[in-house]
Amino acid sequence: QIRRYLEMRAYTAHDGTSLFTFLGERALHRDDPLVLVEEAEEWLQRQQVLFPSMHTLYRLIGQAIAAADEQIQSTITAQLTPEQRTAMDVLLDQPHGRRGFVFAWLKESPRTASTKAIRDLLRKRETVLAVGVHTADLAMLNRNRVRRLAGLGRSYFNTALKRFSPDKRHTIMVCTLQDLQQSITDDIVEMLDILIGRIFKAAKEETKAVQATRGRTINSSLLVLRQAAAVVLDLQVPDPDI
């Protein structure tokens, strides 16, 4: 009687199929279960369907997120060559420095602006471009999910990435490397701007110092120049007398 009065109906298996399809599309944009629960409840309200148990909702959301992850992985990995996959795995295994690896080195943030730091950033950019995954087209994917995957790649240690399946590992690394390419380029431009600013500041301070030490001499010379110019411009003074 309450359902008829509210014009609602009970949740059925058919509703579960339709809800799963809806959640699969939403999961391509975000993978936060709490947000997806809210969107699932809003969908059920629009369909005038009573809420199922939270266990049922979370099960559907988990399946939708997994299906969306598989779709994203297949979209990205289908564009990769065996050489690119091997190159990414080499980044995880190739040592760099005393205790680190190349992929960890690529993710290190620069400390201070200097010519040495710029050279280091240029080497990082060359390393990223040499892998070749910058050619992978991620435009069809939601930017929030791409940024999320890039964030995972920045936070995971090499050992954690190597425990994933190859498709999941390479998907995360493609997003991370493309994000690193952009951020490294931004860091280079920003550092260059800082260094140029330092050069201008140093030049201005040097000019002030020179003017302070040579001020009297310059003023005296300007006075002589003014007197000489007055003689040269005076038409009453003959040329031989100038």
mmCIF file with all atom_site columns, N, CA, C and O in Angstrom, residues 53-85:
data_model
loop_
_atom_site.group_PDB
_atom_site.id
_atom_site.type_symbol
_atom_site.label_atom_id
_atom_site.label_alt_id
_atom_site.label_comp_id
_atom_site.label_asym_id
_atom_site.label_entity_id
_atom_site.label_seq_id
_atom_site.pdbx_PDB_ins_code
_atom_site.Cartn_x
_atom_site.Cartn_y
_atom_site.Cartn_z
_atom_site.occupancy
_atom_site.B_iso_or_equiv
_atom_site.pdbx_formal_charge
_atom_site.auth_seq_id
_atom_site.auth_comp_id
_atom_site.auth_asym_id
_atom_site.auth_atom_id
_atom_site.pdbx_PDB_model_num
ATOM 1   N N  . SER A 1 53 ? 19.424 -3.441 -0.792  1.00 0.00 ? 53 SER A N  1
ATOM 2   C CA . SER A 1 53 ? 20.330 -3.394 0.354   1.00 0.00 ? 53 SER A CA 1
ATOM 3   C C  . SER A 1 53 ? 21.650 -2.729 -0.058  1.00 0.00 ? 53 SER A C  1
ATOM 4   O O  . SER A 1 53 ? 22.020 -2.716 -1.237  1.00 0.00 ? 53 SER A O  1
ATOM 5   N N  . MET A 1 54 ? 22.350 -2.170 0.926   1.00 0.00 ? 54 MET A N  1
ATOM 6   C CA . MET A 1 54 ? 23.646 -1.540 0.634   1.00 0.00 ? 54 MET A CA 1
ATOM 7   C C  . MET A 1 54 ? 24.634 -2.578 0.097   1.00 0.00 ? 54 MET A C  1
ATOM 8   O O  . MET A 1 54 ? 25.501 -2.244 -0.716  1.00 0.00 ? 54 MET A O  1
ATOM 9   N N  . HIS A 1 55 ? 24.520 -3.812 0.562   1.00 0.00 ? 55 HIS A N  1
ATOM 10  C CA . HIS A 1 55 ? 25.395 -4.863 0.045   1.00 0.00 ? 55 HIS A CA 1
ATOM 11  C C  . HIS A 1 55 ? 25.207 -5.011 -1.464  1.00 0.00 ? 55 HIS A C  1
ATOM 12  O O  . HIS A 1 55 ? 26.186 -5.150 -2.214  1.00 0.00 ? 55 HIS A O  1
ATOM 13  N N  . THR A 1 56 ? 23.948 -4.994 -1.914  1.00 0.00 ? 56 THR A N  1
ATOM 14  C CA . THR A 1 56 ? 23.675 -5.104 -3.349  1.00 0.00 ? 56 THR A CA 1
ATOM 15  C C  . THR A 1 56 ? 24.249 -3.919 -4.110  1.00 0.00 ? 56 THR A C  1
ATOM 16  O O  . THR A 1 56 ? 24.860 -4.081 -5.184  1.00 0.00 ? 56 THR A O  1
ATOM 17  N N  . LEU A 1 57 ? 24.071 -2.720 -3.563  1.00 0.00 ? 57 LEU A N  1
ATOM 18  C CA . LEU A 1 57 ? 24.596 -1.528 -4.236  1.00 0.00 ? 57 LEU A CA 1
ATOM 19  C C  . LEU A 1 57 ? 26.119 -1.577 -4.338  1.00 0.00 ? 57 LEU A C  1
ATOM 20  O O  . LEU A 1 57 ? 26.687 -1.308 -5.404  1.00 0.00 ? 57 LEU A O  1
ATOM 21  N N  . TYR A 1 58 ? 26.795 -1.894 -3.245  1.00 0.00 ? 58 TYR A N  1
ATOM 22  C CA . TYR A 1 58 ? 28.258 -1.933 -3.260  1.00 0.00 ? 58 TYR A CA 1
ATOM 23  C C  . TYR A 1 58 ? 28.780 -3.039 -4.179  1.00 0.00 ? 58 TYR A C  1
ATOM 24  O O  . TYR A 1 58 ? 29.834 -2.889 -4.807  1.00 0.00 ? 58 TYR A O  1
ATOM 25  N N  . ARG A 1 59 ? 28.046 -4.147 -4.266  1.00 0.00 ? 59 ARG A N  1
ATOM 26  C CA . ARG A 1 59 ? 28.463 -5.210 -5.182  1.00 0.00 ? 59 ARG A CA 1
ATOM 27  C C  . ARG A 1 59 ? 28.379 -4.734 -6.625  1.00 0.00 ? 59 ARG A C  1
ATOM 28  O O  . ARG A 1 59 ? 29.312 -4.948 -7.417  1.00 0.00 ? 59 ARG A O  1
ATOM 29  N N  . LEU A 1 60 ? 27.283 -4.060 -6.988  1.00 0.00 ? 60 LEU A N  1
ATOM 30  C CA . LEU A 1 60 ? 27.146 -3.535 -8.346  1.00 0.00 ? 60 LEU A CA 1
ATOM 31  C C  . LEU A 1 60 ? 28.204 -2.470 -8.634  1.00 0.00 ? 60 LEU A C  1
ATOM 32  O O  . LEU A 1 60 ? 28.775 -2.420 -9.729  1.00 0.00 ? 60 LEU A O  1
ATOM 33  N N  . ILE A 1 61 ? 28.462 -1.621 -7.654  1.00 0.00 ? 61 ILE A N  1
ATOM 34  C CA . ILE A 1 61 ? 29.460 -0.556 -7.842  1.00 0.00 ? 61 ILE A CA 1
ATOM 35  C C  . ILE A 1 61 ? 30.850 -1.161 -8.030  1.00 0.00 ? 61 ILE A C  1
ATOM 36  O O  . ILE A 1 61 ? 31.625 -0.731 -8.897  1.00 0.00 ? 61 ILE A O  1
ATOM 37  N N  . GLY A 1 62 ? 31.180 -2.175 -7.229  1.00 0.00 ? 62 GLY A N  1
ATOM 38  C CA . GLY A 1 62 ? 32.481 -2.831 -7.385  1.00 0.00 ? 62 GLY A CA 1
ATOM 39  C C  . GLY A 1 62 ? 32.631 -3.461 -8.761  1.00 0.00 ? 62 GLY A C  1
ATOM 40  O O  . GLY A 1 62 ? 33.692 -3.357 -9.391  1.00 0.00 ? 62 GLY A O  1
ATOM 41  N N  . GLN A 1 63 ? 31.575 -4.104 -9.238  1.00 0.00 ? 63 GLN A N  1
ATOM 42  C CA . GLN A 1 63 ? 31.624 -4.707 -10.579 1.00 0.00 ? 63 GLN A CA 1
ATOM 43  C C  . GLN A 1 63 ? 31.734 -3.637 -11.661 1.00 0.00 ? 63 GLN A C  1
ATOM 44  O O  . GLN A 1 63 ? 32.455 -3.816 -12.658 1.00 0.00 ? 63 GLN A O  1
ATOM 45  N N  . ALA A 1 64 ? 31.035 -2.506 -11.479 1.00 0.00 ? 64 ALA A N  1
ATOM 46  C CA . ALA A 1 64 ? 31.076 -1.425 -12.472 1.00 0.00 ? 64 ALA A CA 1
ATOM 47  C C  . ALA A 1 64 ? 32.464 -0.799 -12.537 1.00 0.00 ? 64 ALA A C  1
ATOM 48  O O  . ALA A 1 64 ? 32.979 -0.499 -13.628 1.00 0.00 ? 64 ALA A O  1
ATOM 49  N N  . ILE A 1 65 ? 33.086 -0.586 -11.373 1.00 0.00 ? 65 ILE A N  1
ATOM 50  C CA . ILE A 1 65 ? 34.439 -0.016 -11.343 1.00 0.00 ? 65 ILE A CA 1
ATOM 51  C C  . ILE A 1 65 ? 35.425 -0.964 -12.010 1.00 0.00 ? 65 ILE A C  1
ATOM 52  O O  . ILE A 1 65 ? 36.290 -0.543 -12.787 1.00 0.00 ? 65 ILE A O  1
ATOM 53  N N  . ALA A 1 66 ? 35.293 -2.257 -11.716 1.00 0.00 ? 66 ALA A N  1
ATOM 54  C CA . ALA A 1 66 ? 36.190 -3.245 -12.330 1.00 0.00 ? 66 ALA A CA 1
ATOM 55  C C  . ALA A 1 66 ? 36.018 -3.269 -13.847 1.00 0.00 ? 66 ALA A C  1
ATOM 56  O O  . ALA A 1 66 ? 37.003 -3.328 -14.600 1.00 0.00 ? 66 ALA A O  1
ATOM 57  N N  . ALA A 1 67 ? 34.758 -3.219 -14.318 1.00 0.00 ? 67 ALA A N  1
ATOM 58  C CA . ALA A 1 67 ? 34.505 -3.214 -15.766 1.00 0.00 ? 67 ALA A CA 1
ATOM 59  C C  . ALA A 1 67 ? 35.055 -1.946 -16.408 1.00 0.00 ? 67 ALA A C  1
ATOM 60  O O  . ALA A 1 67 ? 35.622 -1.999 -17.515 1.00 0.00 ? 67 ALA A O  1
ATOM 61  N N  . ALA A 1 68 ? 34.903 -0.792 -15.742 1.00 0.00 ? 68 ALA A N  1
ATOM 62  C CA . ALA A 1 68 ? 35.431 0.459  -16.278 1.00 0.00 ? 68 ALA A CA 1
ATOM 63  C C  . ALA A 1 68 ? 36.952 0.421  -16.336 1.00 0.00 ? 68 ALA A C  1
ATOM 64  O O  . ALA A 1 68 ? 37.561 0.892  -17.310 1.00 0.00 ? 68 ALA A O  1
ATOM 65  N N  . ASP A 1 69 ? 37.579 -0.145 -15.290 1.00 0.00 ? 69 ASP A N  1
ATOM 66  C CA . ASP A 1 69 ? 39.041 -0.267 -15.291 1.00 0.00 ? 69 ASP A CA 1
ATOM 67  C C  . ASP A 1 69 ? 39.513 -1.133 -16.456 1.00 0.00 ? 69 ASP A C  1
ATOM 68  O O  . ASP A 1 69 ? 40.507 -0.805 -17.123 1.00 0.00 ? 69 ASP A O  1
ATOM 69  N N  . GLU A 1 70 ? 38.825 -2.224 -16.690 1.00 0.00 ? 70 GLU A N  1
ATOM 70  C CA . GLU A 1 70 ? 39.204 -3.097 -17.806 1.00 0.00 ? 70 GLU A CA 1
ATOM 71  C C  . GLU A 1 70 ? 39.052 -2.379 -19.147 1.00 0.00 ? 70 GLU A C  1
ATOM 72  O O  . GLU A 1 70 ? 39.896 -2.530 -20.039 1.00 0.00 ? 70 GLU A O  1
ATOM 73  N N  . GLN A 1 71 ? 37.984 -1.581 -19.278 1.00 0.00 ? 71 GLN A N  1
ATOM 74  C CA . GLN A 1 71 ? 37.785 -0.845 -20.529 1.00 0.00 ? 71 GLN A CA 1
ATOM 75  C C  . GLN A 1 71 ? 38.880 0.188  -20.731 1.00 0.00 ? 71 GLN A C  1
ATOM 76  O O  . GLN A 1 71 ? 39.406 0.350  -21.847 1.00 0.00 ? 71 GLN A O  1
ATOM 77  N N  . ILE A 1 72 ? 39.240 0.896  -19.671 1.00 0.00 ? 72 ILE A N  1
ATOM 78  C CA . ILE A 1 72 ? 40.313 1.894  -19.759 1.00 0.00 ? 72 ILE A CA 1
ATOM 79  C C  . ILE A 1 72 ? 41.639 1.221  -20.091 1.00 0.00 ? 72 ILE A C  1
ATOM 80  O O  . ILE A 1 72 ? 42.401 1.701  -20.943 1.00 0.00 ? 72 ILE A O  1
ATOM 81  N N  . GLN A 1 73 ? 41.912 0.095  -19.428 1.00 0.00 ? 73 GLN A N  1
ATOM 82  C CA . GLN A 1 73 ? 43.160 -0.615 -19.684 1.00 0.00 ? 73 GLN A CA 1
ATOM 83  C C  . GLN A 1 73 ? 43.245 -1.091 -21.128 1.00 0.00 ? 73 GLN A C  1
ATOM 84  O O  . GLN A 1 73 ? 44.282 -0.961 -21.780 1.00 0.00 ? 73 GLN A O  1
ATOM 85  N N  . SER A 1 74 ? 42.152 -1.639 -21.630 1.00 0.00 ? 74 SER A N  1
ATOM 86  C CA . SER A 1 74 ? 42.170 -2.145 -23.009 1.00 0.00 ? 74 SER A CA 1
ATOM 87  C C  . SER A 1 74 ? 42.313 -1.002 -24.006 1.00 0.00 ? 74 SER A C  1
ATOM 88  O O  . SER A 1 74 ? 42.983 -1.150 -25.043 1.00 0.00 ? 74 SER A O  1
ATOM 89  N N  . THR A 1 75 ? 41.703 0.155  -23.711 1.00 0.00 ? 75 THR A N  1
ATOM 90  C CA . THR A 1 75 ? 41.821 1.315  -24.600 1.00 0.00 ? 75 THR A CA 1
ATOM 91  C C  . THR A 1 75 ? 43.262 1.796  -24.699 1.00 0.00 ? 75 THR A C  1
ATOM 92  O O  . THR A 1 75 ? 43.744 2.154  -25.779 1.00 0.00 ? 75 THR A O  1
ATOM 93  N N  . ILE A 1 76 ? 43.964 1.801  -23.561 1.00 0.00 ? 76 ILE A N  1
ATOM 94  C CA . ILE A 1 76 ? 45.338 2.299  -23.548 1.00 0.00 ? 76 ILE A CA 1
ATOM 95  C C  . ILE A 1 76 ? 46.322 1.251  -24.054 1.00 0.00 ? 76 ILE A C  1
ATOM 96  O O  . ILE A 1 76 ? 47.157 1.538  -24.921 1.00 0.00 ? 76 ILE A O  1
ATOM 97  N N  . THR A 1 77 ? 46.227 0.041  -23.540 1.00 0.00 ? 77 THR A N  1
ATOM 98  C CA . THR A 1 77 ? 47.219 -0.973 -23.899 1.00 0.00 ? 77 THR A CA 1
ATOM 99  C C  . THR A 1 77 ? 47.105 -1.406 -25.355 1.00 0.00 ? 77 THR A C  1
ATOM 100 O O  . THR A 1 77 ? 48.086 -1.891 -25.931 1.00 0.00 ? 77 THR A O  1
ATOM 101 N N  . ALA A 1 78 ? 45.924 -1.247 -25.961 1.00 0.00 ? 78 ALA A N  1
ATOM 102 C CA . ALA A 1 78 ? 45.782 -1.605 -27.383 1.00 0.00 ? 78 ALA A CA 1
ATOM 103 C C  . ALA A 1 78 ? 46.656 -0.721 -28.266 1.00 0.00 ? 78 ALA A C  1
ATOM 104 O O  . ALA A 1 78 ? 46.973 -1.088 -29.406 1.00 0.00 ? 78 ALA A O  1
ATOM 105 N N  . GLN A 1 79 ? 47.066 0.450  -27.769 1.00 0.00 ? 79 GLN A N  1
ATOM 106 C CA . GLN A 1 79 ? 47.887 1.370  -28.554 1.00 0.00 ? 79 GLN A CA 1
ATOM 107 C C  . GLN A 1 79 ? 49.384 1.151  -28.355 1.00 0.00 ? 79 GLN A C  1
ATOM 108 O O  . GLN A 1 79 ? 50.192 1.794  -29.023 1.00 0.00 ? 79 GLN A O  1
ATOM 109 N N  . LEU A 1 80 ? 49.751 0.260  -27.421 1.00 0.00 ? 80 LEU A N  1
ATOM 110 C CA . LEU A 1 80 ? 51.154 0.079  -27.075 1.00 0.00 ? 80 LEU A CA 1
ATOM 111 C C  . LEU A 1 80 ? 51.798 -1.016 -27.922 1.00 0.00 ? 80 LEU A C  1
ATOM 112 O O  . LEU A 1 80 ? 51.179 -2.028 -28.232 1.00 0.00 ? 80 LEU A O  1
ATOM 113 N N  . THR A 1 81 ? 53.055 -0.788 -28.259 1.00 0.00 ? 81 THR A N  1
ATOM 114 C CA . THR A 1 81 ? 53.849 -1.804 -28.949 1.00 0.00 ? 81 THR A CA 1
ATOM 115 C C  . THR A 1 81 ? 54.618 -2.623 -27.914 1.00 0.00 ? 81 THR A C  1
ATOM 116 O O  . THR A 1 81 ? 54.811 -2.183 -26.777 1.00 0.00 ? 81 THR A O  1
ATOM 117 N N  . PRO A 1 82 ? 55.072 -3.817 -28.282 1.00 0.00 ? 82 PRO A N  1
ATOM 118 C CA . PRO A 1 82 ? 55.889 -4.604 -27.346 1.00 0.00 ? 82 PRO A CA 1
ATOM 119 C C  . PRO A 1 82 ? 57.135 -3.849 -26.886 1.00 0.00 ? 82 PRO A C  1
ATOM 120 O O  . PRO A 1 82 ? 57.563 -3.982 -25.733 1.00 0.00 ? 82 PRO A O  1
ATOM 121 N N  . GLU A 1 83 ? 57.712 -3.042 -27.793 1.00 0.00 ? 83 GLU A N  1
ATOM 122 C CA . GLU A 1 83 ? 58.910 -2.278 -27.432 1.00 0.00 ? 83 GLU A CA 1
ATOM 123 C C  . GLU A 1 83 ? 58.594 -1.239 -26.356 1.00 0.00 ? 83 GLU A C  1
ATOM 124 O O  . GLU A 1 83 ? 59.395 -1.022 -25.427 1.00 0.00 ? 83 GLU A O  1
ATOM 125 N N  . GLN A 1 84 ? 57.439 -0.595 -26.454 1.00 0.00 ? 84 GLN A N  1
ATOM 126 C CA . GLN A 1 84 ? 57.061 0.392  -25.453 1.00 0.00 ? 84 GLN A CA 1
ATOM 127 C C  . GLN A 1 84 ? 56.803 -0.260 -24.098 1.00 0.00 ? 84 GLN A C  1
ATOM 128 O O  . GLN A 1 84 ? 57.180 0.274  -23.054 1.00 0.00 ? 84 GLN A O  1
ATOM 129 N N  . ARG A 1 85 ? 56.163 -1.418 -24.117 1.00 0.00 ? 85 ARG A N  1
ATOM 130 C CA . ARG A 1 85 ? 55.917 -2.142 -22.857 1.00 0.00 ? 85 ARG A CA 1
ATOM 131 C C  . ARG A 1 85 ? 57.249 -2.520 -22.201 1.00 0.00 ? 85 ARG A C  1
ATOM 132 O O  . ARG A 1 85 ? 57.429 -2.378 -20.980 1.00 0.00 ? 85 ARG A O  1
#
